[in-house]
Short mmCIF file of C-alpha atoms and ligand atoms in Angstrom, two decimals:
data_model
loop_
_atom_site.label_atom_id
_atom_site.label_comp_id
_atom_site.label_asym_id
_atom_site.label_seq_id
_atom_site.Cartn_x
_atom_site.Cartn_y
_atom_site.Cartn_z
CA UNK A 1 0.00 0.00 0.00
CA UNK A 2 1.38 3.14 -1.17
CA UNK A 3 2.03 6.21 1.95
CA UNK A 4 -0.03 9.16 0.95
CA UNK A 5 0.81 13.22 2.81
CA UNK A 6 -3.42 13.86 2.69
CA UNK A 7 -4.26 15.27 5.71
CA UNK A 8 -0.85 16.13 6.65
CA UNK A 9 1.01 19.44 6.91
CA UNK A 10 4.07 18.81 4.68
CA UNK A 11 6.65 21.25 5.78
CA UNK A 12 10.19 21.47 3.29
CA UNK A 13 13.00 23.04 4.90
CA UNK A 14 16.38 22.27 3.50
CA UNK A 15 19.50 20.50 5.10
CA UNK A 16 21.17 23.47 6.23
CA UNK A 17 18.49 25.15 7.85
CA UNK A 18 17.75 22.22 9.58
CA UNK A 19 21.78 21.15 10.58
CA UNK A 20 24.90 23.56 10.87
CA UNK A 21 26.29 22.69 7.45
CA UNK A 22 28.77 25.58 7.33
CA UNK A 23 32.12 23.60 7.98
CA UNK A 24 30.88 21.36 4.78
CA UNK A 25 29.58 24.40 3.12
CA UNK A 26 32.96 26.27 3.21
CA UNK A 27 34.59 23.06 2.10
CA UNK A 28 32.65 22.99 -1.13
CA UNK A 29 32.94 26.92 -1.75
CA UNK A 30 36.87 26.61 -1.42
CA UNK A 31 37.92 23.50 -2.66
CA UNK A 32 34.93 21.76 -5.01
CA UNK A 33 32.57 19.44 -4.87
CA UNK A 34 34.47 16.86 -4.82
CA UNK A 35 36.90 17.83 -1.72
CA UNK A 36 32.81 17.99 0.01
CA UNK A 37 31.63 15.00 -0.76
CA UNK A 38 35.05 13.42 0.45
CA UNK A 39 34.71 15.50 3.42
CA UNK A 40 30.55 14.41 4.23
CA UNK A 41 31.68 10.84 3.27
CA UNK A 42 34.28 10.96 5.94
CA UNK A 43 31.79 11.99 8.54
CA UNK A 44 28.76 9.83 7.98
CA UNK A 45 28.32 8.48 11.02
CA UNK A 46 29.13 12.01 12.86
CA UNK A 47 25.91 14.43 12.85
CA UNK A 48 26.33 17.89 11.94
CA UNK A 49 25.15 20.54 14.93
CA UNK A 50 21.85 21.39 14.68
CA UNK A 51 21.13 24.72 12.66
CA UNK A 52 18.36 27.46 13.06
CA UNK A 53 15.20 25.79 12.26
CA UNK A 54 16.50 23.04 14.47
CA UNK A 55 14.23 23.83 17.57
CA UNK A 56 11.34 23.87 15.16
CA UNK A 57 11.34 21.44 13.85
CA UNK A 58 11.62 19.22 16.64
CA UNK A 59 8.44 20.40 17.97
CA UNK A 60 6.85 20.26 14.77
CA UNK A 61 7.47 16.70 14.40
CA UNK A 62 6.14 15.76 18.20
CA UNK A 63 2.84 16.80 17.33
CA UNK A 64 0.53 14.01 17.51
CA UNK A 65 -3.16 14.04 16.70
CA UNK A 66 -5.19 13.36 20.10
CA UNK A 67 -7.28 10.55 18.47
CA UNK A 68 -4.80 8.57 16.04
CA UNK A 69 -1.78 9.07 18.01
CA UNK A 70 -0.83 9.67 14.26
CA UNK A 71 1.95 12.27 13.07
CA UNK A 72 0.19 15.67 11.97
CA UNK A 73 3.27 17.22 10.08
CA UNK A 74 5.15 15.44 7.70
CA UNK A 75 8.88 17.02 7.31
CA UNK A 76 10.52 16.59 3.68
CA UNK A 77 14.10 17.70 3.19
CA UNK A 78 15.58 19.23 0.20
CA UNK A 79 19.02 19.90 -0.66
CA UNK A 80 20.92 20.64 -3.41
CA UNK A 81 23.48 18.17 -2.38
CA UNK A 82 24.37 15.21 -4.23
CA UNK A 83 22.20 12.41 -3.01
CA UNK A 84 25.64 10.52 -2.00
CA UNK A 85 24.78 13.20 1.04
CA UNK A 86 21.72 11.67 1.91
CA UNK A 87 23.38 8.60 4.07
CA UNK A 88 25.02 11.86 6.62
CA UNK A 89 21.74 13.34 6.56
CA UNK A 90 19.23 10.69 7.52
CA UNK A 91 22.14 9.16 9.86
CA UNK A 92 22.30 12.17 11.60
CA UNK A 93 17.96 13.01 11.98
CA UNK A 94 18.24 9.20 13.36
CA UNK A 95 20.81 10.06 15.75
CA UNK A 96 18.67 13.13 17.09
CA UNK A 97 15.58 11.12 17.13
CA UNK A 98 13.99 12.69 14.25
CA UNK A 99 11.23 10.64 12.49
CA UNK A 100 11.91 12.33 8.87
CA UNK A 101 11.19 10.02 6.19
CA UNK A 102 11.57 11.92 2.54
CA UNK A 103 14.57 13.83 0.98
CA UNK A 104 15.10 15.30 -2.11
CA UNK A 105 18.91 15.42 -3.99
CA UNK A 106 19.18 17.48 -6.30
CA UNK A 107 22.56 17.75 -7.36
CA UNK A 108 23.20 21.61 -7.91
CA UNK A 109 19.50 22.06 -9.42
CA UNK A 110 17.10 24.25 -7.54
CA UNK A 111 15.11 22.07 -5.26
CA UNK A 112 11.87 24.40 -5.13
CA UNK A 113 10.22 22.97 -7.97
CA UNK A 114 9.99 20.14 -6.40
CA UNK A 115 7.60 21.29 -3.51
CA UNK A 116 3.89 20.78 -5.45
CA UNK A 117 4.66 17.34 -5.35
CA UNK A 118 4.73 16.92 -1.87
CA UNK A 119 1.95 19.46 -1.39
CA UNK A 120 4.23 21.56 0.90
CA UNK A 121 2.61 24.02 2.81
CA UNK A 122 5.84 25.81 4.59
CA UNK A 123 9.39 26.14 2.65
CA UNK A 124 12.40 27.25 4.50
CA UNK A 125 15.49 26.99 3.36
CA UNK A 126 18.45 29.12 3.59
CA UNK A 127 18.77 30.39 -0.38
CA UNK A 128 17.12 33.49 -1.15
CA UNK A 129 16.53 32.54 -4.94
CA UNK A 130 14.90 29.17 -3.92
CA UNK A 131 12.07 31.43 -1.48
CA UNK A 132 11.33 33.62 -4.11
CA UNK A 133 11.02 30.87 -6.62
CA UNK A 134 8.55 29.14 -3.98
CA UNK A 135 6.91 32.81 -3.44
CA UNK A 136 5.84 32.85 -7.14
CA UNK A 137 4.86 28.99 -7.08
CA UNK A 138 2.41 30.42 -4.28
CA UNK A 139 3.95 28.67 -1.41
CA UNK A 140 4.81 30.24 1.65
CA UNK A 141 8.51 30.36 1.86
CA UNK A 142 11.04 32.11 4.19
CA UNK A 143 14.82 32.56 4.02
CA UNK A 144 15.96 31.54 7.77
CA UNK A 145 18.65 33.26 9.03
CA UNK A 146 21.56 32.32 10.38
CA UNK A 147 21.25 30.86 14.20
CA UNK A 148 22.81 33.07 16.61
CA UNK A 149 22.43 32.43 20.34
CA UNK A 150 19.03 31.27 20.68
CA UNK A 151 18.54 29.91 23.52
CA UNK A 152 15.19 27.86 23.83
CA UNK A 153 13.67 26.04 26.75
CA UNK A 154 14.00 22.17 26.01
CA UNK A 155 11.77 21.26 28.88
CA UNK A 156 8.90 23.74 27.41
CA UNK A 157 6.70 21.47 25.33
CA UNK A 158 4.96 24.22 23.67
CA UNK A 159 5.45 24.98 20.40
CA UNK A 160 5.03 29.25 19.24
CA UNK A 161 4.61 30.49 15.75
CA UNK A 162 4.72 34.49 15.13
CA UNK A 163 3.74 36.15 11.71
CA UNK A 164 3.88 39.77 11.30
CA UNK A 165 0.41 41.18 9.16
CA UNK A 166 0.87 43.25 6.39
CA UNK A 167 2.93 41.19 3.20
CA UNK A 168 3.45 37.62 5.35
CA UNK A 169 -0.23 36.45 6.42
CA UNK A 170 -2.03 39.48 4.37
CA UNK A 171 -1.81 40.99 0.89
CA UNK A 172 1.00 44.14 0.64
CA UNK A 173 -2.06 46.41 -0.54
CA UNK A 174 -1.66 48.23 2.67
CA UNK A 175 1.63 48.44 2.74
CA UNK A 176 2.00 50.18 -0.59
CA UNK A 177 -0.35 52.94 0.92
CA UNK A 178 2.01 53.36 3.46
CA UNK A 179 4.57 53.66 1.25
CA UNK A 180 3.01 56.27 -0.93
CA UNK A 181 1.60 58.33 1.43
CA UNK A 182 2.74 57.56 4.97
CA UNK A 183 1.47 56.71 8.59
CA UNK A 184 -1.52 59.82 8.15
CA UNK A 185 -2.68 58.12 4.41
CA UNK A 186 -2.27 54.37 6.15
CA UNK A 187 -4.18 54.94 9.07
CA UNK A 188 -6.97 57.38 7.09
CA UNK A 189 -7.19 54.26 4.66
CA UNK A 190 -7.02 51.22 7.21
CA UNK A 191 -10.16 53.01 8.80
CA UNK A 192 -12.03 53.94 5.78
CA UNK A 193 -11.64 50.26 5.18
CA UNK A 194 -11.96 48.97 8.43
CA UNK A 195 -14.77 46.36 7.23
CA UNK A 196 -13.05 45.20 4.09
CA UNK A 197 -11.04 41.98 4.75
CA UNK A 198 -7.46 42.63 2.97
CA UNK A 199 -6.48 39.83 0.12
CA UNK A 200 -4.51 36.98 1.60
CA UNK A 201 -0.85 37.30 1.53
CA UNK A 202 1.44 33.97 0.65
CA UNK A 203 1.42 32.78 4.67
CA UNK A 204 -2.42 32.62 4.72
CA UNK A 205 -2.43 29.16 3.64
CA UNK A 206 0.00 28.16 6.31
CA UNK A 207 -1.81 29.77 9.07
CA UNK A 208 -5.16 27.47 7.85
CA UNK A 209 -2.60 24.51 7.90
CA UNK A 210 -2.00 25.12 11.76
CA UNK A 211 -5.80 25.79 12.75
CA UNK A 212 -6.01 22.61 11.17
CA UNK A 213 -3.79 21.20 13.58
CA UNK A 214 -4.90 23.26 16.44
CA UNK A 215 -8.87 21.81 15.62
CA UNK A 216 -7.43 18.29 16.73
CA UNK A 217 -7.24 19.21 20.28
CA UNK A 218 -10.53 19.66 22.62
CA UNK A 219 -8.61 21.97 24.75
CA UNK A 220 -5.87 24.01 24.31
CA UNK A 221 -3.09 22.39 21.40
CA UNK A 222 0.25 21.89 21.99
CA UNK A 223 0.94 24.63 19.73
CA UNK A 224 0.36 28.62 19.37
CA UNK A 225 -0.02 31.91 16.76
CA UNK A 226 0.45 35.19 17.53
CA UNK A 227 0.38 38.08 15.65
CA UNK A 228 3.17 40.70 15.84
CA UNK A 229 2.12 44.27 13.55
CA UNK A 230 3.11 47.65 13.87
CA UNK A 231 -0.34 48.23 13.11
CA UNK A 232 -1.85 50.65 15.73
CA UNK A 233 -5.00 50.34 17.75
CA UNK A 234 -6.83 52.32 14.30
CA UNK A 235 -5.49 50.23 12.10
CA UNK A 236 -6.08 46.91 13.92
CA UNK A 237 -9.80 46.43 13.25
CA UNK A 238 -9.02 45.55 9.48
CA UNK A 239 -6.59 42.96 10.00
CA UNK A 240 -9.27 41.35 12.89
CA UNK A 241 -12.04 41.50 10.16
CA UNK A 242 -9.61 40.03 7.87
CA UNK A 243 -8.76 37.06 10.07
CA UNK A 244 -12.61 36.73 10.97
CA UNK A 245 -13.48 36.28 7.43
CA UNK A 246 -11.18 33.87 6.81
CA UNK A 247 -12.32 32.14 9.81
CA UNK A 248 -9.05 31.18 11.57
CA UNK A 249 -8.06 32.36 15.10
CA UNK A 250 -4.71 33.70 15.97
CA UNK A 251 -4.01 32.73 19.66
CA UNK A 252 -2.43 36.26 20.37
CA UNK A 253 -2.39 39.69 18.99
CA UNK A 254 0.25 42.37 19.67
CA UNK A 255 -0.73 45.11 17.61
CA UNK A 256 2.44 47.86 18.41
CA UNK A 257 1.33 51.18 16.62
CA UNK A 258 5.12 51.57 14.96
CA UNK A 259 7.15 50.34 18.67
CA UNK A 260 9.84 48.37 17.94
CA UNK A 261 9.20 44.42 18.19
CA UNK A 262 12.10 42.81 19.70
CA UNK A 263 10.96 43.42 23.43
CA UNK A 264 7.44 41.42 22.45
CA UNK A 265 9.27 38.92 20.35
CA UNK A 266 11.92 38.47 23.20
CA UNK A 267 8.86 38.07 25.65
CA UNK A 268 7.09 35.57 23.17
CA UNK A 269 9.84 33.65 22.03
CA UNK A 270 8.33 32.11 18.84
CA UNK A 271 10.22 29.24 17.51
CA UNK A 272 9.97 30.87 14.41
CA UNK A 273 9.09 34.63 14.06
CA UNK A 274 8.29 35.34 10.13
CA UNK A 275 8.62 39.18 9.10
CA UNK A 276 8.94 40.64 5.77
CA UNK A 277 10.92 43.59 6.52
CA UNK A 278 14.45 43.13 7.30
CA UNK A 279 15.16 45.65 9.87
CA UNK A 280 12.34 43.44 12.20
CA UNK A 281 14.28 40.12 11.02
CA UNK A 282 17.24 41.60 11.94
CA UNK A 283 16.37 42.71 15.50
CA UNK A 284 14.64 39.54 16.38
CA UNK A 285 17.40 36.68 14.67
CA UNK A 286 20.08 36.59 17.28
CA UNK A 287 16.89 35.62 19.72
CA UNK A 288 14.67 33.80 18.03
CA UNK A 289 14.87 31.52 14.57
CA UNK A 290 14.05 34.36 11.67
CA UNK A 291 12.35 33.55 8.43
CA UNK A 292 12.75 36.79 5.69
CA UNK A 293 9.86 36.48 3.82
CA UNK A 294 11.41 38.48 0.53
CA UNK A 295 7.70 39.13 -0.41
CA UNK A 296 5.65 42.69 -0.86
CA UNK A 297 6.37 46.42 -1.77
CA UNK A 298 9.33 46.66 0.40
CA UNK A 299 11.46 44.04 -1.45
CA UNK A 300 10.34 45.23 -4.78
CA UNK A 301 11.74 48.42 -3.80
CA UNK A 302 15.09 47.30 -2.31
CA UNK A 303 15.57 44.71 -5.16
CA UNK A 304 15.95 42.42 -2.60
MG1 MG B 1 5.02 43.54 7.00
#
C-alpha cells in the first residue's frame, strides 16, 4: 500500500536550515565538490550541529493528533546536495531522534520545484533565490537566518509560531499605501476600510494549515499563533475583520502602533518569528529563529 501526505502538513525546509552545514559548506565553496563530498563521506556516522530551524522542527514533528496518536506534520528535506549526502543526513535526523522520512537530492539544481509534489505548505530553506522561486509557485517560503544564540527552553513542550500582518499572512495592498503616502494616508485608509477583509498574503495558507492542527485538540493544542504588527489600535480592526473572514483564530495579537518588536518577540519567544521587513528580522534573529519572507512592496523596492 502506497504512503499518501493527505491530511498532513508537509513542511520542506532544506538540510542546512535544519543542521549547521557551514564547515561542509565552506569546504565545497573553497575546494569543489568533490573535496565535500570526500569531506561528508568521511563523517557519515558524525551528525552535523543542529542549525536554526533546528528547535522547530523538533516540535513540529512531536505533534501528535489526540485521536490517532498519528503524526500531523510530515517534514521533507531538500538539498541541493548530491544524493551521496543523503546517508550523513538521515544518519544524523536518526541520531537526534527525528522521524523524517523523505529527501530530495538534487545535485546543484534548484530544489523548489519540487515542492507541489509533496503538497508543501511551509518552505524554508536558507537560499534566497529558492524562497522567491517558492513565493511565485504560491507557497509560503522564508529565508531563515543564520542561528545566533538562541537559547530555547527544552523542557517547554509548547510549540510558538509568530507572523507579522501586512505582506506575510495578508496581501502588501496596505503596505503600498504606506509607502506612498505615509502613517496619516495608512491609518486614514485602514479606517475607511476597516470592514473590508485585505487579500490573503502567501502565509495565509499556512496559518489554515495550523488551525487545522490546532482543531485536533478539545482543549488548548500543543501549539500557538500570535500576531506581531506595527499596526496601531486604528489600524487593527481591518486585520481582525480580515482574520474573521477567513475564519481562523490567531491565539495572540500584539498590535504595536510603529514600537519596535524585539521586546514582544523576546517576551514571546516564537520558535519561528516570520517578518517581511528586514530591519524586524534583523532585531529579532540573534533571539529567536528568523524567516525573511522576501515578499511585498518593500522588497520590490530594495531589489531584494
Ligand atoms: Mg510587513
Amino acid at each position: 500500500m502506497s504512503e499518501t501526505l493527505d491530511g498532513k502538513l508537509v513542511i520542506g525546509i532544506t538540510t542546512r536550515s535544519l543542521f549547521d552545514l557551514e564547515e561542509s559548506n565552506s569546504i565545497f565553496e573553497k575546494q569543489g565538490r568533490e573535496a565535500y563530498v570526500a569531506h561528508q563521506r568521511e563523517r557519515e556516522n558524525e551528525a552535523p550541529p543542529p542549525g536554526a530551524a533546528f528547535p522547530l522542527v523538533k516540535r513540529l514533528l512531536a505533534l501528535r493528533s489526540p485521536k490517532t496518536e498519528q503524526p500531523l506534520v510530515d517534514i521533507v528535506l531538500f538539498t541541493r546536495s548530491d544524493p551521496e549526502i543523503g546517508v550523513r543526513i538521515f544518519n544524523a535526523t536518526k541520531q537526534y531522534g527525528l522521524d523524517i522520512k523523505r529527501g530530495v537530492f538534487t545535485s546543484g539544481q534548484d530544489p523548489y520545484k519540487y515542492l507541489p509534489a509533496f503538497n508543501v505548505a511551509l518552505f524554508l530553506s536558507a537560499n534566497e533565490e529558492s524562497v522567491r522561486g517558492a513565493l511565485q509557485a504560491g507557497i509560503a517560503a522564508a529565508t531563515i537566518m543564520p542561528a545566533m544564540h538562541q537559547q530555547y527552553d527544552d523542557t517547554d513542550p509548547q510549540l510558538r509560531i509568530a507572523f507579522d500582518g501586512d505582506a506575510v499572512l495578508f496581501s502588501d495592498e496596505a503596505e503600498r499605501v504606506y509607502q506612498q503616502e505615509g502613517l496619516a494616508g495608512f491609518t486614514a485608509h485602514e479606517v475607511a476600510n476597516a470592514d473590508t477583509p485585505l487579500a490573503p498574503g502567501p502565509f495565509k495558507p499556512f496559518l489554515e494549515g495550523l488551525s487545522r492542527i490546532q482543531a485536533e485538540y478539545s482543549n488548548y493544542a500543543p501549539i500557538r499563533t500570535a500576531l506581531i504588527t506595527a499596526r496601531g489600535a486604528l489600524a487593527h480592526k481591518r486585520a481582525i475583520t480580515t482574520l474573521r473572514s477567513w475564519n481562523v483564530t490567531i491565539d495572540e495579537a500584539f498590535f504595536l502602533s510603529g514600537l519596535d518588536k524585539r521586546k514582544v518577540i523576546e517576551a514571546y519567544m516564537p520558535h519561528v518569528y516570520f517578518d517581511d521587513q528586514r530591519r524586524y528580522c534583523d532585531g529579532a534573529a540573534d533571539i529567536v529563529t528568523t524567516g525573511h519572507v522576501p515578499s511585498g512592496v518593500i522588497n520590490e523596492r530594495n531589489g531584494q
